[in-house]
Short mmCIF file of C-alpha atoms in Angstrom, two decimals:
data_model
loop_
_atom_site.label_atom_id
_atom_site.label_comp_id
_atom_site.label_asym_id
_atom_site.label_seq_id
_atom_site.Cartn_x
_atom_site.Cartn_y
_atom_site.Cartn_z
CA UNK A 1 25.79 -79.01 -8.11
CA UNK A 2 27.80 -76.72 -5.90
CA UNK A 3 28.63 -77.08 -2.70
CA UNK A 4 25.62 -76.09 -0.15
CA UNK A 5 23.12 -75.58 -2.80
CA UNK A 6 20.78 -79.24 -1.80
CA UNK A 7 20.41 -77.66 1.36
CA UNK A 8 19.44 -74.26 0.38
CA UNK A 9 16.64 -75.53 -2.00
CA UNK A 10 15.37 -77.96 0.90
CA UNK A 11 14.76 -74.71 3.11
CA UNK A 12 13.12 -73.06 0.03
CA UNK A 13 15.79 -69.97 0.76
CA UNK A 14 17.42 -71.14 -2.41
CA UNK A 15 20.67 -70.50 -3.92
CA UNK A 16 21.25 -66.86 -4.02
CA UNK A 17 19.12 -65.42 -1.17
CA UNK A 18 22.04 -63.46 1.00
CA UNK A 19 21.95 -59.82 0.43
CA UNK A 20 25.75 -59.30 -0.40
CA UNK A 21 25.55 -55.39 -1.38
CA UNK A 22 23.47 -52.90 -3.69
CA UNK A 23 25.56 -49.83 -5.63
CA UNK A 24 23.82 -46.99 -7.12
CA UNK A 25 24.90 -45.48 -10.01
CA UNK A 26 23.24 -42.68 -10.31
CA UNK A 27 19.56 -41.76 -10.97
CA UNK A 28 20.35 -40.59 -14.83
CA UNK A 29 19.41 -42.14 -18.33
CA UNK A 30 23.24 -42.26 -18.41
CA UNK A 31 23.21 -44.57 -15.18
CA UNK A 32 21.35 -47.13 -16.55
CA UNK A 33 23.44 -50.92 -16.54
CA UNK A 34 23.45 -52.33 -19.80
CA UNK A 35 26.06 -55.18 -19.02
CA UNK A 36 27.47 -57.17 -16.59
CA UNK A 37 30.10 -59.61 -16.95
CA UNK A 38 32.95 -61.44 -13.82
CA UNK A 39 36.07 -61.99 -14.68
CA UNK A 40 37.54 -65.95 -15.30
CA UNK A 41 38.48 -66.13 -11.67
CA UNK A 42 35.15 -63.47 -10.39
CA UNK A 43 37.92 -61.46 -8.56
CA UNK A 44 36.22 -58.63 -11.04
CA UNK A 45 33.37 -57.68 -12.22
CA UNK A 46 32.75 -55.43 -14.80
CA UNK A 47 29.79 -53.41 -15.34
CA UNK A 48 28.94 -51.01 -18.25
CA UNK A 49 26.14 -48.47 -18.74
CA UNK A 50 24.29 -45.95 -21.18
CA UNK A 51 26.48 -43.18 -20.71
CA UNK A 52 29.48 -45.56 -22.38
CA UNK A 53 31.58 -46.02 -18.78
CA UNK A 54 32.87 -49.24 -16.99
CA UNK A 55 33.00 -49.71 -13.83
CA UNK A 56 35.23 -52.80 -12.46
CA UNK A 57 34.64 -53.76 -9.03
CA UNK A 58 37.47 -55.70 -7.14
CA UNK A 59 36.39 -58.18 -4.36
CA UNK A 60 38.50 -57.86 -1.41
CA UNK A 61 40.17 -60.46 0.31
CA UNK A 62 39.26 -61.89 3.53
CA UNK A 63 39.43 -60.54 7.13
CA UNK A 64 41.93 -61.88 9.70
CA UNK A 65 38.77 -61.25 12.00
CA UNK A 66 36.61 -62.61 9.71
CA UNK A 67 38.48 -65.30 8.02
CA UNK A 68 35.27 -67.43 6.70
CA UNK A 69 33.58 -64.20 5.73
CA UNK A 70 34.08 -63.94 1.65
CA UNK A 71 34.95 -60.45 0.48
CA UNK A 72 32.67 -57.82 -0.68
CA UNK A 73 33.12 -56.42 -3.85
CA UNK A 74 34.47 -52.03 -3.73
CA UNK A 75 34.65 -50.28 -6.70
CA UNK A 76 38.30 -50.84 -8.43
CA UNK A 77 38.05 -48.52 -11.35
CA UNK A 78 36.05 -46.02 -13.52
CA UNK A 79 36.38 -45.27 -17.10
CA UNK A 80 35.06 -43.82 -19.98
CA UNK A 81 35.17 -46.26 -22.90
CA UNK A 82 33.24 -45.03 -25.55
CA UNK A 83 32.11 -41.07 -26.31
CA UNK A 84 29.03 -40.40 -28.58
CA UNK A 85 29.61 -39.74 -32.08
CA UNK A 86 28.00 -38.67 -35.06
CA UNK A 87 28.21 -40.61 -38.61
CA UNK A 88 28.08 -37.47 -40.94
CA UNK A 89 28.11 -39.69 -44.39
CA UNK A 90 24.58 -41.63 -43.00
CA UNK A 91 23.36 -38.24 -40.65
CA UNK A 92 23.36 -40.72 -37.82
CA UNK A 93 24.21 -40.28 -33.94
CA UNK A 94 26.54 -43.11 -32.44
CA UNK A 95 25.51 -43.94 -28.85
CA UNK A 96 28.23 -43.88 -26.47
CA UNK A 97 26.07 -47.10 -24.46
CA UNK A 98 28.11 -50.36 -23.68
CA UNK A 99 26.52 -53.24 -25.38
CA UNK A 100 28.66 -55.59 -24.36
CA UNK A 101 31.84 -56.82 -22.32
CA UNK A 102 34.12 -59.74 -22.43
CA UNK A 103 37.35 -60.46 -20.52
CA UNK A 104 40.37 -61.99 -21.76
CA UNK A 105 42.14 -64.43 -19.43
CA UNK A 106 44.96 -62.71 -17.33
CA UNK A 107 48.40 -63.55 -18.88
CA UNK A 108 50.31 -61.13 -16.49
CA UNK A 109 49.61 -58.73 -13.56
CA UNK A 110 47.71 -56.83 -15.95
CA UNK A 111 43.79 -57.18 -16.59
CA UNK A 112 42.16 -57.28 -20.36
CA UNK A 113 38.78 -56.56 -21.30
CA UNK A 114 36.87 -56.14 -24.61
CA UNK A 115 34.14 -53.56 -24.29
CA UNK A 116 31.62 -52.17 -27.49
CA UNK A 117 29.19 -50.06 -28.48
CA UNK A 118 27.27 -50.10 -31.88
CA UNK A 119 29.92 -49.30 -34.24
CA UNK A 120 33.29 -49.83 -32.23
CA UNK A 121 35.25 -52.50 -29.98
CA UNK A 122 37.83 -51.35 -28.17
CA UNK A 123 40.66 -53.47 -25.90
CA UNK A 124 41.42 -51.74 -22.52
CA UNK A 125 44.42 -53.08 -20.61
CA UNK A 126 43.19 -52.62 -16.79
CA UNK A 127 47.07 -52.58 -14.46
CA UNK A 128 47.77 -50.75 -10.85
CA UNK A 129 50.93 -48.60 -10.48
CA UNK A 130 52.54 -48.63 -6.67
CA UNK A 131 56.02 -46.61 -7.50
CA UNK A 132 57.12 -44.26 -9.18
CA UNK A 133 60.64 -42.84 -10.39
CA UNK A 134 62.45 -40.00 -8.90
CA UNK A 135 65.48 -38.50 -9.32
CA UNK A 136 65.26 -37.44 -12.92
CA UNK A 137 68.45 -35.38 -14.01
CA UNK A 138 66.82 -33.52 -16.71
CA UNK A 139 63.75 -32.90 -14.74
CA UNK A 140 62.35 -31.55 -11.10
CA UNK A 141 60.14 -33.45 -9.08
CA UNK A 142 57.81 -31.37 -10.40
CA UNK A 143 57.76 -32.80 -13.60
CA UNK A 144 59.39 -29.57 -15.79
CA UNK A 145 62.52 -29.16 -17.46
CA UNK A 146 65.64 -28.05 -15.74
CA UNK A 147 67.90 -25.85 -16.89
CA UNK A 148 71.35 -27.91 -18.73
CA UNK A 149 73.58 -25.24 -17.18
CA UNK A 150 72.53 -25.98 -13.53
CA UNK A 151 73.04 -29.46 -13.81
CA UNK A 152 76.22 -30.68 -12.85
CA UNK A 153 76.01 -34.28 -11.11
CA UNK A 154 75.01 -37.30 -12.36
CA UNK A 155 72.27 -39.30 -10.70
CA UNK A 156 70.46 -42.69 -10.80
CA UNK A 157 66.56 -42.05 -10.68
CA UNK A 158 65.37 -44.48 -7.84
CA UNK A 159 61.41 -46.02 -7.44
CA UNK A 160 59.46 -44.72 -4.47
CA UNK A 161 56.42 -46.39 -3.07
CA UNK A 162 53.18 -44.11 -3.99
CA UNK A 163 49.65 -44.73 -3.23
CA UNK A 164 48.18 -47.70 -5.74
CA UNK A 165 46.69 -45.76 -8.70
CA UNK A 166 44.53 -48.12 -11.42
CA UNK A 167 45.23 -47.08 -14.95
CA UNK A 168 43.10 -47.89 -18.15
CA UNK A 169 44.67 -47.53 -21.00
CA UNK A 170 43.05 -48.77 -24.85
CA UNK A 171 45.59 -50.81 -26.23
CA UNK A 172 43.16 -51.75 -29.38
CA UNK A 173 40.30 -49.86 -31.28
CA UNK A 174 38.38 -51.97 -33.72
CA UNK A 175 36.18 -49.79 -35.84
CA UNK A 176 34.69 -49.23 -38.49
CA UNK A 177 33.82 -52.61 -39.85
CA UNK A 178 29.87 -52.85 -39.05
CA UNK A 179 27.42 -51.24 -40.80
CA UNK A 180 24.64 -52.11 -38.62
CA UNK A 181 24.82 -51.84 -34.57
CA UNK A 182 26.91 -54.64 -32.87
CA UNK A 183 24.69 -56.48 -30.37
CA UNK A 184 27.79 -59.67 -29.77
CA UNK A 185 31.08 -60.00 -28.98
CA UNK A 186 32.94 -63.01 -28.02
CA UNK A 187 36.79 -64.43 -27.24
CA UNK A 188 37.75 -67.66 -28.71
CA UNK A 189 39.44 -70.36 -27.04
CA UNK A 190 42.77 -69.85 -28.95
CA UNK A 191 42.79 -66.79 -27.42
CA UNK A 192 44.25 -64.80 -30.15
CA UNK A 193 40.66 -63.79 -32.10
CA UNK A 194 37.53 -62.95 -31.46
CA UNK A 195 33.89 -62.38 -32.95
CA UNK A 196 31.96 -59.13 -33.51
CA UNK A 197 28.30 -59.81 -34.73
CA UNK A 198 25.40 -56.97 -35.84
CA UNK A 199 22.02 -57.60 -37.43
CA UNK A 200 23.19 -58.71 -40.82
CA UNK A 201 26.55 -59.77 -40.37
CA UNK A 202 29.23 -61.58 -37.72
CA UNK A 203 33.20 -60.48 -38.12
CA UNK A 204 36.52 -62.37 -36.97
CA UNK A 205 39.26 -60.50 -35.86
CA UNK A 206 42.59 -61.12 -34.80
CA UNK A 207 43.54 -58.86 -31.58
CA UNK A 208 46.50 -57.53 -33.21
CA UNK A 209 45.12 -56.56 -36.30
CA UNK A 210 42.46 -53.35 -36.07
CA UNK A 211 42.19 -52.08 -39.77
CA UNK A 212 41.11 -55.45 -41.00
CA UNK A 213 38.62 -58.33 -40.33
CA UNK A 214 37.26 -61.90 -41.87
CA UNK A 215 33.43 -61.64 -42.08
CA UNK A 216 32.46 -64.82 -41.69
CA UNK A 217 28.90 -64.72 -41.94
CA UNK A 218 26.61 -62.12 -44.00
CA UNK A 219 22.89 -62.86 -44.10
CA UNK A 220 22.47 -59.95 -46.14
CA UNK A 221 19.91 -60.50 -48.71
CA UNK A 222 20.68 -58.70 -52.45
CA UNK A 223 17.17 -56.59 -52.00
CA UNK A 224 16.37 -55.71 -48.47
CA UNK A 225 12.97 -56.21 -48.76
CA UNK A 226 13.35 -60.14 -48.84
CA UNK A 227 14.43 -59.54 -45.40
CA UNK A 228 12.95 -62.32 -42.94
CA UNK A 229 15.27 -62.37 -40.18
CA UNK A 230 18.32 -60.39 -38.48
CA UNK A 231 21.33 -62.07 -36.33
CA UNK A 232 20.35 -61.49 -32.10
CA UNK A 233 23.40 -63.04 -30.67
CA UNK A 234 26.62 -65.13 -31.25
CA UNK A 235 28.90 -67.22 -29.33
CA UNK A 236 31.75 -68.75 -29.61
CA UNK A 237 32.78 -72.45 -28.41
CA UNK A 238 33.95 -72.90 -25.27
CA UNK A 239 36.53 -75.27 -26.49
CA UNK A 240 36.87 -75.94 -29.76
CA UNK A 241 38.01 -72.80 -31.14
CA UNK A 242 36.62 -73.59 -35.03
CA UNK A 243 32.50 -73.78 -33.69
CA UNK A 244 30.47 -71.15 -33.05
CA UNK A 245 26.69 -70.36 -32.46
CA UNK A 246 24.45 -67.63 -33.70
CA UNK A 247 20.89 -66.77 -32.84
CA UNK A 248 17.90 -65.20 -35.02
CA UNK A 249 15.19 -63.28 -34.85
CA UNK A 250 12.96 -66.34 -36.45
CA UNK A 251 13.87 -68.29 -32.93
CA UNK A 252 16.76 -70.67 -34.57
CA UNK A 253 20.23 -71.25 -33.47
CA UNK A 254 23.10 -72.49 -36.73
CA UNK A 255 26.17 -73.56 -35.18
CA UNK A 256 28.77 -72.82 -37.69
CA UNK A 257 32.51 -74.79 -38.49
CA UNK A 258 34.40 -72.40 -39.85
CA UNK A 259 36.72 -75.41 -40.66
CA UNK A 260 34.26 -75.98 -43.62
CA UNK A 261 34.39 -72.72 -45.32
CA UNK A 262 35.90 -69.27 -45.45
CA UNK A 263 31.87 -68.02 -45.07
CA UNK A 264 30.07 -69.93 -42.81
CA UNK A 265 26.71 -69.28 -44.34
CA UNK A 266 25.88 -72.11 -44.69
CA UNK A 267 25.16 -73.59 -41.30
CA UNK A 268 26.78 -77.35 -39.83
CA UNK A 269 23.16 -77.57 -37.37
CA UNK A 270 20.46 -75.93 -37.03
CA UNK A 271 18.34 -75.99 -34.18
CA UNK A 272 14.80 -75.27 -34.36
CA UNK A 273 11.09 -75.95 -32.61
CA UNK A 274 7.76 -76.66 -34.17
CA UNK A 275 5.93 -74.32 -33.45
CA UNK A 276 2.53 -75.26 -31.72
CA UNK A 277 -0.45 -74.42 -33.94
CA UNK A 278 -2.24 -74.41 -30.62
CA UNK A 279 -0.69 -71.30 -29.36
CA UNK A 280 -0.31 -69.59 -32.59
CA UNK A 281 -1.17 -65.62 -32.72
CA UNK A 282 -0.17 -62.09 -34.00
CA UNK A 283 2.39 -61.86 -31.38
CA UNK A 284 3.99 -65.58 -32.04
CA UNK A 285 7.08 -64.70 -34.23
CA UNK A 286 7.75 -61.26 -31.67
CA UNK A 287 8.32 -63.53 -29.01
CA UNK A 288 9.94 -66.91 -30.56
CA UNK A 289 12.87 -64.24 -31.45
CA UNK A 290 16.27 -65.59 -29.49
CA UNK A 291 17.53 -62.68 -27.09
CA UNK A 292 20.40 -64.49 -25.91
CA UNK A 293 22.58 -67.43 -26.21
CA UNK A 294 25.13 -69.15 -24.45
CA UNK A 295 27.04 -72.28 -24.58
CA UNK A 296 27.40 -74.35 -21.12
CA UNK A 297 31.15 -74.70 -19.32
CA UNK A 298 31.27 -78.13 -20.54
CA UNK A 299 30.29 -77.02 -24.05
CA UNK A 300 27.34 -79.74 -24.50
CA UNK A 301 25.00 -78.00 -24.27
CA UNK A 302 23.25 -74.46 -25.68
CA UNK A 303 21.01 -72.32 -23.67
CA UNK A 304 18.46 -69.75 -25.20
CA UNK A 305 16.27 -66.80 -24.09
CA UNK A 306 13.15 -65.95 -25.86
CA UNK A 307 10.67 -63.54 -24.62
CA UNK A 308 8.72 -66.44 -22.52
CA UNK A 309 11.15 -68.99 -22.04
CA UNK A 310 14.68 -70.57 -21.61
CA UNK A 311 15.50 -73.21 -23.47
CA UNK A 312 18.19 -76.00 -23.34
CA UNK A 313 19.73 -77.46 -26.52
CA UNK A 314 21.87 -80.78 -26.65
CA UNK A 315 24.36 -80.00 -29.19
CA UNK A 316 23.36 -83.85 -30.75
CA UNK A 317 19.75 -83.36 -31.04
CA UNK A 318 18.55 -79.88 -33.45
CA UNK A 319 14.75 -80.77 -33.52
CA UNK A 320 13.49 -79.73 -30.02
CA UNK A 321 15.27 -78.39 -26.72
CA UNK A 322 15.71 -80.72 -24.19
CA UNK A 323 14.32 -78.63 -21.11
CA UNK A 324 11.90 -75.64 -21.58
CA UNK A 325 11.08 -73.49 -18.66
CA UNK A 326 8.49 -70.91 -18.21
CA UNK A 327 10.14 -67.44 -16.99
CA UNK A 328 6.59 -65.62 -16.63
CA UNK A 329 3.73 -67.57 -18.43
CA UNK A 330 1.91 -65.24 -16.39
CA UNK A 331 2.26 -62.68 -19.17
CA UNK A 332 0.82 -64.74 -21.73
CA UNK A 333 -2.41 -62.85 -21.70
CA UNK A 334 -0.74 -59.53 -21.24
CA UNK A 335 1.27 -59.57 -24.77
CA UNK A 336 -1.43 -56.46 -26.16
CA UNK A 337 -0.28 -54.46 -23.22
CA UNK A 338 3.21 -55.75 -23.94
CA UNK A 339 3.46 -54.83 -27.28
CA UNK A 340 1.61 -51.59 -26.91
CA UNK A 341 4.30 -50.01 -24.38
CA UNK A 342 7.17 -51.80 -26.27
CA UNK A 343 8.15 -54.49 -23.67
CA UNK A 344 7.59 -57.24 -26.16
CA UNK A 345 10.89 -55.60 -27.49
CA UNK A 346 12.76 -56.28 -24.41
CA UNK A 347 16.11 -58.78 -24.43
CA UNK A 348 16.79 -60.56 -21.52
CA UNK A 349 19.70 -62.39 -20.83
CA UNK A 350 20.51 -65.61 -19.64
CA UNK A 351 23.56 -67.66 -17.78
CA UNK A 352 24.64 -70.53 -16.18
CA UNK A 353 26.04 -71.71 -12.95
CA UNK A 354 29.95 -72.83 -13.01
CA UNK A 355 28.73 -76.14 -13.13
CA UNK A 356 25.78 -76.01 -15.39
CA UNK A 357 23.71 -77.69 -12.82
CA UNK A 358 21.47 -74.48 -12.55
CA UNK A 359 20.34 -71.57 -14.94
CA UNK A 360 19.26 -67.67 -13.84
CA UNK A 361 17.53 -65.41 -16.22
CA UNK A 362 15.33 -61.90 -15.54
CA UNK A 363 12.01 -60.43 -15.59
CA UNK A 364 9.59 -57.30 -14.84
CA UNK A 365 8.82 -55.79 -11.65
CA UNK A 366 12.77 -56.25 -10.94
CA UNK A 367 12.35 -60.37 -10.15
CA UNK A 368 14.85 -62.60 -11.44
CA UNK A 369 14.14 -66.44 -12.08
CA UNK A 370 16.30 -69.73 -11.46
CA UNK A 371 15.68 -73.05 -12.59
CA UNK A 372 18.08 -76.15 -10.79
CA UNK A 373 18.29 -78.63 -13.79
CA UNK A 374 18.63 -81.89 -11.73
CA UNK A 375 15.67 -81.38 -9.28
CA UNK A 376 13.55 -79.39 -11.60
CA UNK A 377 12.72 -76.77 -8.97
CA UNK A 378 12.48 -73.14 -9.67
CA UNK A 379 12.51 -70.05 -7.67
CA UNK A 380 11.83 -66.04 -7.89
CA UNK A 381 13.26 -63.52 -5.95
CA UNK A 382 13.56 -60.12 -6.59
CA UNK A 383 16.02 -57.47 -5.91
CA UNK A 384 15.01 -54.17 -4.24
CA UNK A 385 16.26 -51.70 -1.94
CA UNK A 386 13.28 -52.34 0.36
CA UNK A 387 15.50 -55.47 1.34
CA UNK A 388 19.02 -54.45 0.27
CA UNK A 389 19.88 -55.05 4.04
CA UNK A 390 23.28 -56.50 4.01
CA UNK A 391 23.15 -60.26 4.98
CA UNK A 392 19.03 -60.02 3.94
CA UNK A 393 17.70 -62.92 3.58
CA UNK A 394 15.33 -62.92 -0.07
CA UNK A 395 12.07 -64.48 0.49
CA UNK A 396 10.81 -66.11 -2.55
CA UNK A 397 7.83 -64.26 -4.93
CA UNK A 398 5.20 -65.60 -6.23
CA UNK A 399 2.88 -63.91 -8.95
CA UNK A 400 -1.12 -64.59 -8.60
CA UNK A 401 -2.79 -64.77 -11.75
CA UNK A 402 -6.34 -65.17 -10.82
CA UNK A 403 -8.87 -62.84 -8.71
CA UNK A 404 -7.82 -64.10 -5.10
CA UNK A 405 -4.25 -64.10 -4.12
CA UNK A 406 -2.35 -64.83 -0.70
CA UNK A 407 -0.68 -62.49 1.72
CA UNK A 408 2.83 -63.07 0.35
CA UNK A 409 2.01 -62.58 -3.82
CA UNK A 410 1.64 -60.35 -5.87
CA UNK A 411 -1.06 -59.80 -8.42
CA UNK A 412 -0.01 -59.82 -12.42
CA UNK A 413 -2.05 -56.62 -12.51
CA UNK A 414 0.53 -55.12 -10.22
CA UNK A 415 3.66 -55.68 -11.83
CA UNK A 416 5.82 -52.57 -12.64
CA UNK A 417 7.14 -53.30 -16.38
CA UNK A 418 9.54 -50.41 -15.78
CA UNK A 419 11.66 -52.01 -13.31
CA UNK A 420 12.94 -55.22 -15.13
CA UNK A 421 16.13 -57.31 -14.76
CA UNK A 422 17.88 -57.41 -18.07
CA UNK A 423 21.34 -58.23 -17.32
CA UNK A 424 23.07 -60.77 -14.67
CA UNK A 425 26.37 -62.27 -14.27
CA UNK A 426 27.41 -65.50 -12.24
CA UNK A 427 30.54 -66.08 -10.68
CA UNK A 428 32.59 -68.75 -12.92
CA UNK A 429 32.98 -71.31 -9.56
CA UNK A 430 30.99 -69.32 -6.34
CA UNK A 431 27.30 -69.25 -5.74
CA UNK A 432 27.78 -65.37 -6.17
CA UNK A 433 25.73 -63.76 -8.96
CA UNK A 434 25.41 -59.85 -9.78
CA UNK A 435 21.85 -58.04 -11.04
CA UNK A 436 21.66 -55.05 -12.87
CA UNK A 437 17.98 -53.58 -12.31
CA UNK A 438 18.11 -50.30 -14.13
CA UNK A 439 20.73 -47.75 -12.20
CA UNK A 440 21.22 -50.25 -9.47
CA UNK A 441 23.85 -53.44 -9.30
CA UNK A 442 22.89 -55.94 -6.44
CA UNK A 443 25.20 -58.60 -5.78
CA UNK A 444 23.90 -61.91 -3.45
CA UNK A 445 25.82 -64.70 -2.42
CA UNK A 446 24.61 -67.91 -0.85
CA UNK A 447 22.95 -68.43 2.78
CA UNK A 448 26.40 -68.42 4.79
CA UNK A 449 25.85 -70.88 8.12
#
């Protein structure tokens, strides 16, 4: 576990419960954050939303006042990444909404990220300019052409110091290889390719190569009424650079070796759970389908997100998880309602701690869940502006599901299934995690003594 986290749980104020900031990004559809991802070191953090812009947020160093005081995190820079478009050959509108980010490990004083929407990936090269050159002998400082008949010295141009200015620049545009929208992308260990996956199908490319990819695996079937299932998310390794992992709709997870064949369909494990006749209904196979996946730091293990529950996988045993926990059981008997206003739809995400010791994942009436794996103990705290107070301390939520409740919870028949935490990020080696709840990015840290 990380440092300082026994002690947090023992005074029930656990893990994350230090208000570290709240940005708003606006109160548009546009606004809305649809991913969040930190950087390998978590001196960035990227967000993306529905009107296809990033935002990267820089944390700043620490205080000479302040010098145990950790940095807060100020926006670094804004860009658009992706525009809407229209497919004229299928009549079809493109959203311009980020599905996904990844970063690429910094090689050089320059950043990398990988950002896509449903058709495209594109590779943005993040740097900072300080100087600039002056002294141009075919041009005013101005920037225009001089006349050649004025000029009659020669000079060196010379760099002057200039305010810091953040460029993005796309260095890459992948396109035009999915037919279906891209819900996955992921960076391989080797560094040098990476995975695009849609409903149907999951592509390799190599970062210097944009007109062509390797699809590696097509679930396609020849008439697309034997469909049964569609592709939800896919994962690379964190090590081995030859494995991956993709989820399903049907709730399994195939990890793949694409050392065995040029198309991994078929699958090196598969990873399934009986399903429990007990708790079989109309609604089973809606919520057994696999929102997210993820493979822990130490690559061991697989983690998955269902509607109901997260799920850990040891990569040695495929016939049952080896921990289940209940996100909201609570909503159990609310599925009707669920399904009725399209909630049952929903895809959460789900991630780990840097040292895999403790799992976060979100839910409705903007609470978010975590689960330590060694003691078994579980939490829920929710992020609001009612207590976006910097250094706030969270006080843990609980949800009553009968007729009498307490003074501190909160009735199931109360819950606001707008306001619902799809999307959180965890600092790679900090006790620092960032939640996206709708238009709004809230950023804790832990209790600080």
């Amino acid at each position: 576990m990380l440092p300082g986290i026994g002690t947090l749980i023992q005074d029930m104020l656990w893990c994350f419960c230090q208000m570290k900031g709240t940005i708003e990004f606006g109160s548009t559809e546009a606004d809305i954050i649809s991913t969040v991802e930190f950087n390998h070191t978590g001196e960035l953090l990227a967000t993306g939303d529905k009107g296809g812009r990033v935002v990267i947020f820089q944390r700043e160093q620490e205080s000479k006042n302040q010098v145990h005081r950790r940095g807060e995190y100020n926006v670094y820079s804004t860009f658009q990444s992706h525009e809407p478009e229209f497919d004229y050959l299928k009549s079809l509108e493109i959203e311009e909404k980020i599905n996904k980010i990844r970063w690429l490990p910094q090689q050089n004083a320059a950043y990398f990220l990988l950002s896509t929407n449903d058709k495209t990936v594109k590779l943005w090269k993040v740097s900072e300019r300080d100087k600039r050159p002056e002294g141009y002998n075919l041009k005013d400082e101005e920037g225009r052409l001089r006349d050649p008949s004025t000029i009659t010295t020669l000079r060196v141009p010379v760099l002057r110091p200039m305010d810091l200015m953040v460029e993005a620049t796309p260095r890459r545009v992948f396109a035009n290889a999915h037919t279906y929208h891209i819900n996955s992308i992921s960076v391989n260990s080797d560094y040098e390719t990476y995975m695009s996956a849609d409903d149907l199908r999951i592509n390799l490319w190599n970062f210097e190569i944009t007109n062509q990819s390797f699809n590696i695996v097509d679930i396609k079937p020849a008439n697309m009424e034997e469909l049964t299932e569609v592709i939800t998310a896919a994962e690379f390794h964190p090590h081995h650079c030859n494995t991956f992992v993709y989820s399903s709709s049907k709730g399994t997870i195939r990890l793949c070796d694409m050392r065995t064949s040029a198309l991994c369909d078929r699958h090196t494990k598969f990873f399934e759970e009986p399903e429990d006749p007990s708790n079989r209904s109309f609604f089973s196979e809606i919520i057994s389908s696999i929102s997210d996946v993820k493979f822990s730091h130490s690559g061991r293990y697989i983690m998955t997100r269902d509607y109901l529950t997260v799920k850990v996988w040891d990569l040695n045993m495929e016939n049952r998880p080896i921990e289940t926990y209940q996100v909201h059981d609570y909503l159990r008997s609310k599925l009707c309602s669920l399904y009725e206003n399209d909630c049952i739809f929903d895809k959460f995400e789900c991630v780990w701690n840097g040292s895999d010791s403790v799992i976060m994942t979100g839910s409705y009436n903007n609470f978010f869940r975590m689960f330590d794996r060694n003691t078994k103990r579980d939490v829920t705290l929710e992020a609001s502006r009612e207590n976006s107070k910097p250094r706030a301390i969270l006080k843990p939520r609980k949800v009553c599901v009968g007729g009498k409740r307490r003074k501190d919870e909160i009735s199931v028949d109360s819950l606001d299934f707008s306001k619902k935490i799809l999307h959180t990020a965890w600092h790679p080696s900090e006790n620092i995690i960032a939640v996206a709840a709708t238009n709004n990015l809230y950023i804790f840290q832990d209790k600080v003594n």
